[in-house]
Amino acid sequence: MIGGGPNSFIGAIHRIAARIDGHIELVAGAFSSDENKSRMTGDELGLAPERIYKNFEELILTEAKLPAEKRIDFVSIVTPNHVHYAPAKLAMENGFNVVLDKPLCLNLTEAKDLLAVQKKTNALFCLTHTYTGYPMLKEAKTMIAKGTLGTLRKVYVEYPQAWLSTALEQQENNKQAAWRTDPTKSGQGGCIGDIGTHAFNLAEYITGLQVIKVSAHLEIYVPQRLLDDDAMMMLQFNGGATGVLIATQIAAGEENNLKIRVYGEHGGIEWQQQDANTLQVKMLNQPVAIYRAGTNYVSTLTQQNSRTPAGHPEGYLEAFANIYNNFASALLHKKNNNSVPLQHDDFPSLEDGIRGMAFIETVIASNTSTEKWTPFTY
């Protein structure tokens, strides 16, 4: 692991998710840019002292010299955005596979370079867009792919949060708010990069469609904030569907109720994170059907990404674990020189990350454009 030192929220989440299914063991780390903090975290996690490193360069270059049976198989990078590109690139160049927290990096130029390195090294690469790991979103994806809803017409996706309703970044010791609102560390996008990319990725994952045009409006509501804290936009997809995406971090009173609705010519689906084990299926001229996780009537893909019987809720950590579990399964097949079965190749890729970076840049361009629509190209 690179990053995830003292008081790191996302580092702890990654470690929990990685070990849920028992396929992954944390054996080495450079947990902080402060060598003492890295050492302290590694000691708390029970790592061998010689595999607690002072920085990511030392970790990658030292591990690369170890015998194949001892060195790490992949790195998990859980640093702020501006420390994504360099360790991911160095890891792939030294023969390691990569799991990386989203968004991919600071800009599209870095993203394209990472893709070139991946193609050259054949590294397995996973970007942790967590929400695609929820079982009932996989059920929605399966239904849509089978044509249950017919030709898709409308996509509505929203991600409201409240946590940046005030100027938390101006308070002492609030590192999360500070780096996420700092363009030198977060990149060009604030809210749109932090949670807007999640909503965008989810819409494309479930529908199997791709955004081709955007008409966006960004706002900064909190005084002296440097990056957007609110975003709304219209979307055009290939195939003719249109949609609306809303992402906001200043929706006072909200938590993290990510929600998506998709409508086709024959019916629609609705899912929200606050009731993550339920998928509503609304077919034309029929009663609303409730599909539940853990049941035997859902698809094979959904069942493969569930762990508990119906009525035993699985949530955010388990969805995160599904990303890691599918990556681990794919990596085991790769290590054994086997092709990766389709059901194990079900995790966000570097290509998804590039589309996420292009999405940020397209939205920003649209926000300043006088044209109604901005093409999604890169």
CSV table of C-alpha atoms in Angstrom, one decimal:
chain,number,residue,atom,x,y,z
A,1,MET,CA,0.0,0.0,0.0
A,2,ILE,CA,1.1,3.5,-0.9
A,3,GLY,CA,-0.6,6.1,1.3
A,4,GLY,CA,-3.2,5.3,4.0
A,5,GLY,CA,-1.2,6.5,7.0
A,6,PRO,CA,-2.5,8.0,10.3
A,7,ASN,CA,-6.1,9.3,10.1
A,8,SER,CA,-6.5,8.2,6.5
A,9,PHE,CA,-10.2,7.5,5.8
A,10,ILE,CA,-9.8,5.8,2.4
A,11,GLY,CA,-6.7,3.9,3.3
A,12,ALA,CA,-8.5,2.0,6.1
A,13,ILE,CA,-11.4,1.4,3.8
A,14,HIS,CA,-9.2,-0.2,1.2
A,15,ARG,CA,-7.5,-2.4,3.8
A,16,ILE,CA,-10.8,-3.7,5.1
A,17,ALA,CA,-12.1,-4.3,1.6
A,18,ALA,CA,-9.0,-6.1,0.4
A,19,ARG,CA,-9.0,-8.6,3.3
A,20,ILE,CA,-12.8,-9.4,3.4
A,21,ASP,CA,-12.5,-12.4,1.1
A,22,GLY,CA,-9.2,-13.7,2.2
A,23,HIS,CA,-7.4,-13.6,-1.1
A,24,ILE,CA,-5.2,-10.6,-0.4
A,25,GLU,CA,-2.5,-10.0,2.3
A,26,LEU,CA,-0.9,-6.7,3.1
A,27,VAL,CA,2.8,-7.3,3.4
A,28,ALA,CA,4.5,-4.0,2.6
A,29,GLY,CA,3.8,-0.3,2.6
A,30,ALA,CA,4.9,3.3,2.3
A,31,PHE,CA,2.0,4.9,4.2
A,32,SER,CA,3.0,8.5,4.5
A,33,SER,CA,5.5,11.1,3.1
A,34,ASP,CA,6.6,11.4,6.7
A,35,GLU,CA,8.9,8.4,7.4
A,36,ASN,CA,8.0,8.3,11.1
A,37,LYS,CA,4.3,8.2,10.3
A,38,SER,CA,4.8,5.4,7.7
A,39,ARG,CA,6.8,3.4,10.3
A,40,MET,CA,4.1,3.9,12.9
A,41,THR,CA,1.3,2.7,10.6
A,42,GLY,CA,3.3,-0.3,9.4
A,43,ASP,CA,4.1,-1.3,13.0
A,44,GLU,CA,0.4,-1.0,13.9
A,45,LEU,CA,-0.5,-3.2,11.0
A,46,GLY,CA,2.0,-5.8,12.0
A,47,LEU,CA,4.3,-5.6,9.0
A,48,ALA,CA,7.9,-6.8,9.0
A,49,PRO,CA,10.1,-3.8,9.8
A,50,GLU,CA,12.2,-4.3,6.6
A,51,ARG,CA,9.1,-3.9,4.4
A,52,ILE,CA,7.9,-0.6,5.9
A,53,TYR,CA,9.3,2.0,3.5
A,54,LYS,CA,10.0,5.7,3.7
A,55,ASN,CA,8.5,6.6,0.3
A,56,PHE,CA,6.9,4.9,-2.7
A,57,GLU,CA,10.1,5.0,-4.8
A,58,GLU,CA,11.9,2.9,-2.1
A,59,LEU,CA,9.0,0.5,-1.8
A,60,ILE,CA,8.7,-0.2,-5.6
A,61,LEU,CA,12.4,-0.4,-6.4
A,62,THR,CA,13.2,-2.5,-3.3
A,63,GLU,CA,10.3,-4.9,-3.8
A,64,ALA,CA,11.3,-5.3,-7.5
A,65,LYS,CA,14.6,-6.8,-6.4
A,66,LEU,CA,13.1,-9.5,-4.2
A,67,PRO,CA,12.6,-13.1,-5.4
A,68,ALA,CA,9.4,-13.6,-7.3
A,69,GLU,CA,7.9,-15.7,-4.6
A,70,LYS,CA,8.4,-13.0,-2.0
A,71,ARG,CA,7.8,-9.7,-3.7
A,72,ILE,CA,4.4,-8.0,-3.8
A,73,ASP,CA,2.0,-8.8,-6.6
A,74,PHE,CA,0.4,-5.4,-6.8
A,75,VAL,CA,0.4,-2.0,-5.2
A,76,SER,CA,-2.7,-0.3,-3.8
A,77,ILE,CA,-2.4,3.5,-4.2
A,78,VAL,CA,-4.6,5.5,-1.8
A,79,THR,CA,-2.9,8.9,-1.8
A,80,PRO,CA,-4.4,12.3,-2.7
A,81,ASN,CA,-4.9,12.8,-6.5
A,82,HIS,CA,-1.6,14.6,-7.2
A,83,VAL,CA,0.3,11.5,-5.9
A,84,HIS,CA,-1.5,9.0,-8.2
A,85,TYR,CA,0.4,9.3,-11.5
A,86,ALA,CA,4.0,8.9,-10.3
A,87,PRO,CA,3.7,5.7,-8.2
A,88,ALA,CA,1.3,4.1,-10.6
A,89,LYS,CA,3.7,4.7,-13.5
A,90,LEU,CA,6.7,3.5,-11.5
A,91,ALA,CA,4.9,0.4,-10.3
A,92,MET,CA,3.9,-0.7,-13.8
A,93,GLU,CA,7.4,0.0,-15.2
A,94,ASN,CA,8.8,-2.3,-12.5
A,95,GLY,CA,6.5,-5.2,-13.2
A,96,PHE,CA,3.8,-4.6,-10.6
A,97,ASN,CA,0.0,-4.5,-11.1
A,98,VAL,CA,-1.9,-1.6,-9.7
A,99,VAL,CA,-5.1,-0.8,-7.8
A,100,LEU,CA,-5.7,2.9,-7.7
A,101,ASP,CA,-8.2,5.1,-5.9
A,102,LYS,CA,-10.2,7.4,-8.2
A,103,PRO,CA,-10.0,9.7,-10.0
A,104,LEU,CA,-7.1,8.4,-12.1
A,105,CYS,CA,-4.7,11.4,-11.8
A,106,LEU,CA,-4.5,15.2,-12.1
A,107,ASN,CA,-5.2,15.6,-15.8
A,108,LEU,CA,-5.9,13.8,-19.1
A,109,THR,CA,-2.3,14.1,-20.2
A,110,GLU,CA,-1.1,12.0,-17.2
A,111,ALA,CA,-4.0,9.6,-17.8
A,112,LYS,CA,-3.0,8.9,-21.4
A,113,ASP,CA,0.6,8.4,-20.4
A,114,LEU,CA,-0.5,5.8,-17.8
A,115,LEU,CA,-2.4,3.9,-20.5
A,116,ALA,CA,0.6,3.9,-22.8
A,117,VAL,CA,2.7,2.4,-19.9
A,118,GLN,CA,0.0,-0.2,-19.2
A,119,LYS,CA,-0.1,-1.3,-22.8
A,120,LYS,CA,3.7,-1.6,-22.8
A,121,THR,CA,4.0,-3.5,-19.5
A,122,ASN,CA,0.7,-5.5,-19.7
A,123,ALA,CA,0.0,-4.6,-16.1
A,124,LEU,CA,-3.4,-5.4,-14.6
A,125,PHE,CA,-5.0,-2.1,-13.5
A,126,CYS,CA,-8.0,-1.5,-11.3
A,127,LEU,CA,-9.6,1.9,-10.5
A,128,THR,CA,-11.8,1.8,-7.4
A,129,HIS,CA,-15.1,3.2,-8.5
A,130,THR,CA,-16.7,1.6,-5.5
A,131,TYR,CA,-20.3,1.8,-6.4
A,132,THR,CA,-20.2,-0.5,-9.4
A,133,GLY,CA,-19.5,-3.2,-6.8
A,134,TYR,CA,-23.0,-3.2,-5.4
A,135,PRO,CA,-24.8,-6.4,-6.3
A,136,MET,CA,-28.1,-4.8,-7.3
A,137,LEU,CA,-26.3,-2.4,-9.7
A,138,LYS,CA,-24.9,-5.5,-11.3
A,139,GLU,CA,-28.5,-6.8,-11.6
A,140,ALA,CA,-29.5,-3.6,-13.2
A,141,LYS,CA,-26.6,-3.8,-15.7
A,142,THR,CA,-27.5,-7.4,-16.5
A,143,MET,CA,-31.2,-6.5,-17.1
A,144,ILE,CA,-30.3,-3.7,-19.4
A,145,ALA,CA,-27.8,-5.8,-21.3
A,146,LYS,CA,-30.4,-8.4,-21.9
A,147,GLY,CA,-32.8,-5.8,-23.3
A,148,THR,CA,-35.4,-6.0,-20.6
A,149,LEU,CA,-36.0,-2.3,-20.7
A,150,GLY,CA,-35.8,-2.1,-24.5
A,151,THR,CA,-34.0,0.8,-26.2
A,152,LEU,CA,-32.8,3.2,-23.5
A,153,ARG,CA,-34.2,6.7,-23.5
A,154,LYS,CA,-33.5,8.5,-20.2
A,155,VAL,CA,-30.7,8.3,-17.5
A,156,TYR,CA,-30.9,10.3,-14.3
A,157,VAL,CA,-28.1,10.0,-11.9
A,158,GLU,CA,-27.5,12.2,-8.8
A,159,TYR,CA,-25.0,12.3,-5.9
A,160,PRO,CA,-25.8,14.7,-3.2
A,161,GLN,CA,-23.6,15.3,-0.2
A,162,ALA,CA,-23.6,18.0,2.6
A,163,TRP,CA,-20.1,17.7,4.0
A,164,LEU,CA,-18.6,20.8,2.3
A,165,SER,CA,-21.6,23.0,3.0
A,166,THR,CA,-19.2,25.1,5.1
A,167,ALA,CA,-15.6,26.1,4.7
A,168,LEU,CA,-14.1,23.0,6.3
A,169,GLU,CA,-10.9,23.5,4.4
A,170,GLN,CA,-10.2,26.7,6.3
A,171,GLN,CA,-10.2,24.8,9.6
A,172,GLU,CA,-7.0,23.5,11.1
A,173,ASN,CA,-6.3,19.8,10.8
A,174,ASN,CA,-9.0,19.0,8.3
A,175,LYS,CA,-6.7,17.4,5.7
A,176,GLN,CA,-9.5,15.8,3.8
A,177,ALA,CA,-11.3,19.0,3.0
A,178,ALA,CA,-8.0,20.9,2.5
A,179,TRP,CA,-6.6,18.7,-0.3
A,180,ARG,CA,-9.9,18.0,-2.0
A,181,THR,CA,-10.5,21.7,-2.5
A,182,ASP,CA,-6.9,22.5,-3.5
A,183,PRO,CA,-6.4,22.5,-7.3
A,184,THR,CA,-2.7,21.7,-6.9
A,185,LYS,CA,-3.7,18.4,-5.1
A,186,SER,CA,-7.1,17.6,-6.4
A,187,GLY,CA,-6.8,18.7,-10.0
A,188,GLN,CA,-9.2,20.9,-12.1
A,189,GLY,CA,-12.3,19.5,-10.6
A,190,GLY,CA,-13.6,19.8,-7.1
A,191,CYS,CA,-17.1,18.2,-6.6
A,192,ILE,CA,-17.1,17.1,-10.2
A,193,GLY,CA,-13.8,15.2,-9.8
A,194,ASP,CA,-14.5,13.9,-6.3
A,195,ILE,CA,-18.1,12.5,-6.7
A,196,GLY,CA,-19.2,13.6,-10.2
A,197,THR,CA,-16.8,11.0,-11.7
A,198,HIS,CA,-18.5,8.4,-9.6
A,199,ALA,CA,-22.0,9.3,-11.0
A,200,PHE,CA,-20.6,9.5,-14.5
A,201,ASN,CA,-18.9,6.1,-14.2
A,202,LEU,CA,-22.0,4.5,-12.7
A,203,ALA,CA,-24.2,5.8,-15.6
A,204,GLU,CA,-21.9,4.3,-18.2
A,205,TYR,CA,-21.4,1.1,-16.4
A,206,ILE,CA,-25.0,0.2,-15.9
A,207,THR,CA,-26.3,1.3,-19.3
A,208,GLY,CA,-23.4,0.1,-21.4
A,209,LEU,CA,-23.7,3.5,-23.2
A,210,GLN,CA,-21.1,6.3,-23.5
A,211,VAL,CA,-21.6,10.0,-23.1
A,212,ILE,CA,-20.9,11.9,-26.3
A,213,LYS,CA,-22.0,15.4,-25.4
A,214,VAL,CA,-22.3,17.5,-22.3
A,215,SER,CA,-24.1,20.8,-21.3
A,216,ALA,CA,-22.8,21.7,-17.8
A,217,HIS,CA,-23.0,24.4,-15.2
A,218,LEU,CA,-20.6,24.5,-12.2
A,219,GLU,CA,-20.9,26.6,-9.1
A,220,ILE,CA,-18.8,27.6,-6.1
A,221,TYR,CA,-21.2,28.4,-3.2
A,222,VAL,CA,-18.8,28.6,-0.3
A,223,PRO,CA,-16.9,31.9,-0.2
A,224,GLN,CA,-13.2,31.7,-1.0
A,225,ARG,CA,-13.4,28.1,-2.2
A,226,LEU,CA,-11.1,27.5,-5.1
A,227,LEU,CA,-12.9,24.6,-6.8
A,228,ASP,CA,-16.5,23.8,-7.7
A,229,ASP,CA,-18.7,22.4,-4.9
A,230,ASP,CA,-21.8,21.9,-7.1
A,231,ALA,CA,-22.4,20.6,-10.6
A,232,MET,CA,-25.4,20.0,-12.8
A,233,MET,CA,-25.5,19.0,-16.5
A,234,MET,CA,-27.4,17.5,-19.3
A,235,LEU,CA,-26.0,14.5,-21.1
A,236,GLN,CA,-26.3,12.9,-24.6
A,237,PHE,CA,-25.4,9.2,-25.0
A,238,ASN,CA,-24.6,7.2,-28.0
A,239,GLY,CA,-27.7,5.4,-29.2
A,240,GLY,CA,-29.9,8.4,-28.7
A,241,ALA,CA,-30.5,8.4,-24.9
A,242,THR,CA,-30.3,11.6,-23.0
A,243,GLY,CA,-29.9,12.2,-19.3
A,244,VAL,CA,-29.2,14.5,-16.3
A,245,LEU,CA,-26.3,14.3,-13.8
A,246,ILE,CA,-26.3,16.2,-10.5
A,247,ALA,CA,-23.4,16.2,-8.1
A,248,THR,CA,-23.2,18.5,-5.1
A,249,GLN,CA,-21.3,18.7,-1.9
A,250,ILE,CA,-23.3,21.6,-0.4
A,251,ALA,CA,-26.8,19.9,-0.2
A,252,ALA,CA,-27.4,20.6,3.5
A,253,GLY,CA,-28.9,17.7,5.4
A,254,GLU,CA,-27.8,15.0,2.8
A,255,GLU,CA,-25.4,12.2,3.5
A,256,ASN,CA,-24.3,10.1,0.5
A,257,ASN,CA,-27.5,9.0,-1.2
A,258,LEU,CA,-26.2,8.2,-4.7
A,259,LYS,CA,-29.2,7.4,-6.9
A,260,ILE,CA,-29.7,6.3,-10.5
A,261,ARG,CA,-32.8,5.8,-12.6
A,262,VAL,CA,-32.7,4.4,-16.2
A,263,TYR,CA,-35.8,4.3,-18.5
A,264,GLY,CA,-36.2,2.4,-21.8
A,265,GLU,CA,-39.1,1.9,-24.1
A,266,HIS,CA,-40.5,-1.0,-22.0
A,267,GLY,CA,-39.7,0.1,-18.5
A,268,GLY,CA,-37.2,1.4,-16.0
A,269,ILE,CA,-35.0,0.7,-13.0
A,270,GLU,CA,-34.3,2.7,-9.9
A,271,TRP,CA,-31.6,2.2,-7.2
A,272,GLN,CA,-30.3,4.3,-4.3
A,273,GLN,CA,-27.4,3.7,-2.0
A,274,GLN,CA,-29.5,4.3,1.2
A,275,ASP,CA,-31.4,1.1,0.3
A,276,ALA,CA,-28.6,-0.6,-1.6
A,277,ASN,CA,-30.0,-4.2,-1.4
A,278,THR,CA,-33.1,-3.2,-3.3
A,279,LEU,CA,-33.6,-2.6,-7.0
A,280,GLN,CA,-37.0,-1.3,-8.2
A,281,VAL,CA,-38.0,-2.6,-11.7
A,282,LYS,CA,-40.9,-0.6,-13.2
A,283,MET,CA,-42.2,-2.2,-16.4
A,284,LEU,CA,-44.8,-0.4,-18.5
A,285,ASN,CA,-48.4,-1.1,-17.4
A,286,GLN,CA,-47.2,-3.5,-14.7
A,287,PRO,CA,-46.9,-3.2,-10.9
A,288,VAL,CA,-43.5,-2.2,-9.5
A,289,ALA,CA,-41.3,-5.2,-8.9
A,290,ILE,CA,-38.9,-5.3,-6.0
A,291,TYR,CA,-35.7,-7.3,-6.5
A,292,ARG,CA,-33.5,-8.0,-3.5
A,293,ALA,CA,-29.9,-9.0,-3.0
A,294,GLY,CA,-29.1,-12.5,-1.7
A,295,THR,CA,-32.1,-14.1,-3.5
A,296,ASN,CA,-31.9,-17.0,-5.9
A,297,TYR,CA,-33.9,-15.2,-8.6
A,298,VAL,CA,-31.2,-12.6,-9.5
A,299,SER,CA,-28.6,-13.1,-12.1
A,300,THR,CA,-25.4,-15.2,-11.8
A,301,LEU,CA,-23.3,-12.0,-11.9
A,302,THR,CA,-25.3,-10.6,-9.0
A,303,GLN,CA,-25.1,-13.8,-6.9
A,304,GLN,CA,-21.3,-13.9,-7.5
A,305,ASN,CA,-21.0,-10.5,-5.9
A,306,SER,CA,-23.1,-11.3,-2.9
A,307,ARG,CA,-22.0,-13.0,0.3
A,308,THR,CA,-25.0,-13.2,2.6
A,309,PRO,CA,-28.5,-14.6,2.4
A,310,ALA,CA,-31.5,-12.3,1.6
A,311,GLY,CA,-32.3,-10.0,4.5
A,312,HIS,CA,-28.7,-9.7,5.6
A,313,PRO,CA,-27.7,-6.3,4.3
A,314,GLU,CA,-24.4,-5.8,2.5
A,315,GLY,CA,-23.2,-2.2,2.0
A,316,TYR,CA,-20.3,0.1,1.0
A,317,LEU,CA,-17.5,-2.1,2.4
A,318,GLU,CA,-18.8,-5.2,0.7
A,319,ALA,CA,-19.2,-3.3,-2.6
A,320,PHE,CA,-15.6,-2.1,-2.2
A,321,ALA,CA,-14.6,-5.7,-1.5
A,322,ASN,CA,-16.2,-6.9,-4.7
A,323,ILE,CA,-13.8,-4.6,-6.6
A,324,TYR,CA,-10.8,-6.1,-4.8
A,325,ASN,CA,-12.2,-9.7,-5.0
A,326,ASN,CA,-12.7,-9.5,-8.8
A,327,PHE,CA,-9.3,-7.9,-9.3
A,328,ALA,CA,-7.7,-10.7,-7.1
A,329,SER,CA,-9.4,-13.4,-9.2
A,330,ALA,CA,-8.3,-11.8,-12.4
A,331,LEU,CA,-4.7,-11.5,-11.1
A,332,LEU,CA,-4.6,-15.2,-10.0
A,333,HIS,CA,-5.7,-16.2,-13.5
A,334,LYS,CA,-3.0,-13.9,-15.0
A,335,LYS,CA,-0.3,-15.4,-12.7
A,336,ASN,CA,-1.3,-18.9,-13.8
A,337,ASN,CA,-1.1,-17.7,-17.5
A,338,ASN,CA,-4.8,-18.3,-17.9
A,339,SER,CA,-7.2,-16.0,-19.7
A,340,VAL,CA,-9.4,-14.0,-17.3
A,341,PRO,CA,-13.1,-15.2,-17.4
A,342,LEU,CA,-15.6,-12.5,-18.1
A,343,GLN,CA,-17.2,-12.6,-14.7
A,344,HIS,CA,-13.8,-12.0,-13.0
A,345,ASP,CA,-13.0,-9.1,-15.4
A,346,ASP,CA,-15.7,-7.0,-13.7
A,347,PHE,CA,-13.9,-4.0,-12.2
A,348,PRO,CA,-13.2,-0.5,-13.4
A,349,SER,CA,-10.2,-0.2,-15.7
A,350,LEU,CA,-7.6,2.3,-16.6
A,351,GLU,CA,-9.7,3.1,-19.7
A,352,ASP,CA,-12.6,3.9,-17.4
A,353,GLY,CA,-10.3,6.3,-15.5
A,354,ILE,CA,-9.3,8.0,-18.8
A,355,ARG,CA,-13.0,8.6,-19.6
A,356,GLY,CA,-13.4,10.0,-16.0
A,357,MET,CA,-10.5,12.5,-16.6
A,358,ALA,CA,-12.0,13.4,-20.0
A,359,PHE,CA,-15.3,13.9,-18.3
A,360,ILE,CA,-13.9,16.4,-15.9
A,361,GLU,CA,-12.2,18.4,-18.6
A,362,THR,CA,-15.3,18.3,-20.8
A,363,VAL,CA,-17.5,19.5,-18.0
A,364,ILE,CA,-15.1,22.4,-17.2
A,365,ALA,CA,-15.0,23.3,-20.9
A,366,SER,CA,-18.8,23.2,-21.2
A,367,ASN,CA,-19.1,25.4,-18.1
A,368,THR,CA,-17.2,28.2,-19.8
A,369,SER,CA,-18.6,27.7,-23.3
A,370,THR,CA,-21.3,29.7,-24.9
A,371,GLU,CA,-22.4,26.7,-27.0
A,372,LYS,CA,-25.3,24.6,-25.8
A,373,TRP,CA,-23.4,21.3,-26.2
A,374,THR,CA,-19.7,20.4,-25.7
A,375,PRO,CA,-18.6,17.3,-27.5
A,376,PHE,CA,-17.1,14.5,-25.3
A,377,THR,CA,-13.8,13.8,-27.2
A,378,TYR,CA,-10.3,13.0,-26.1
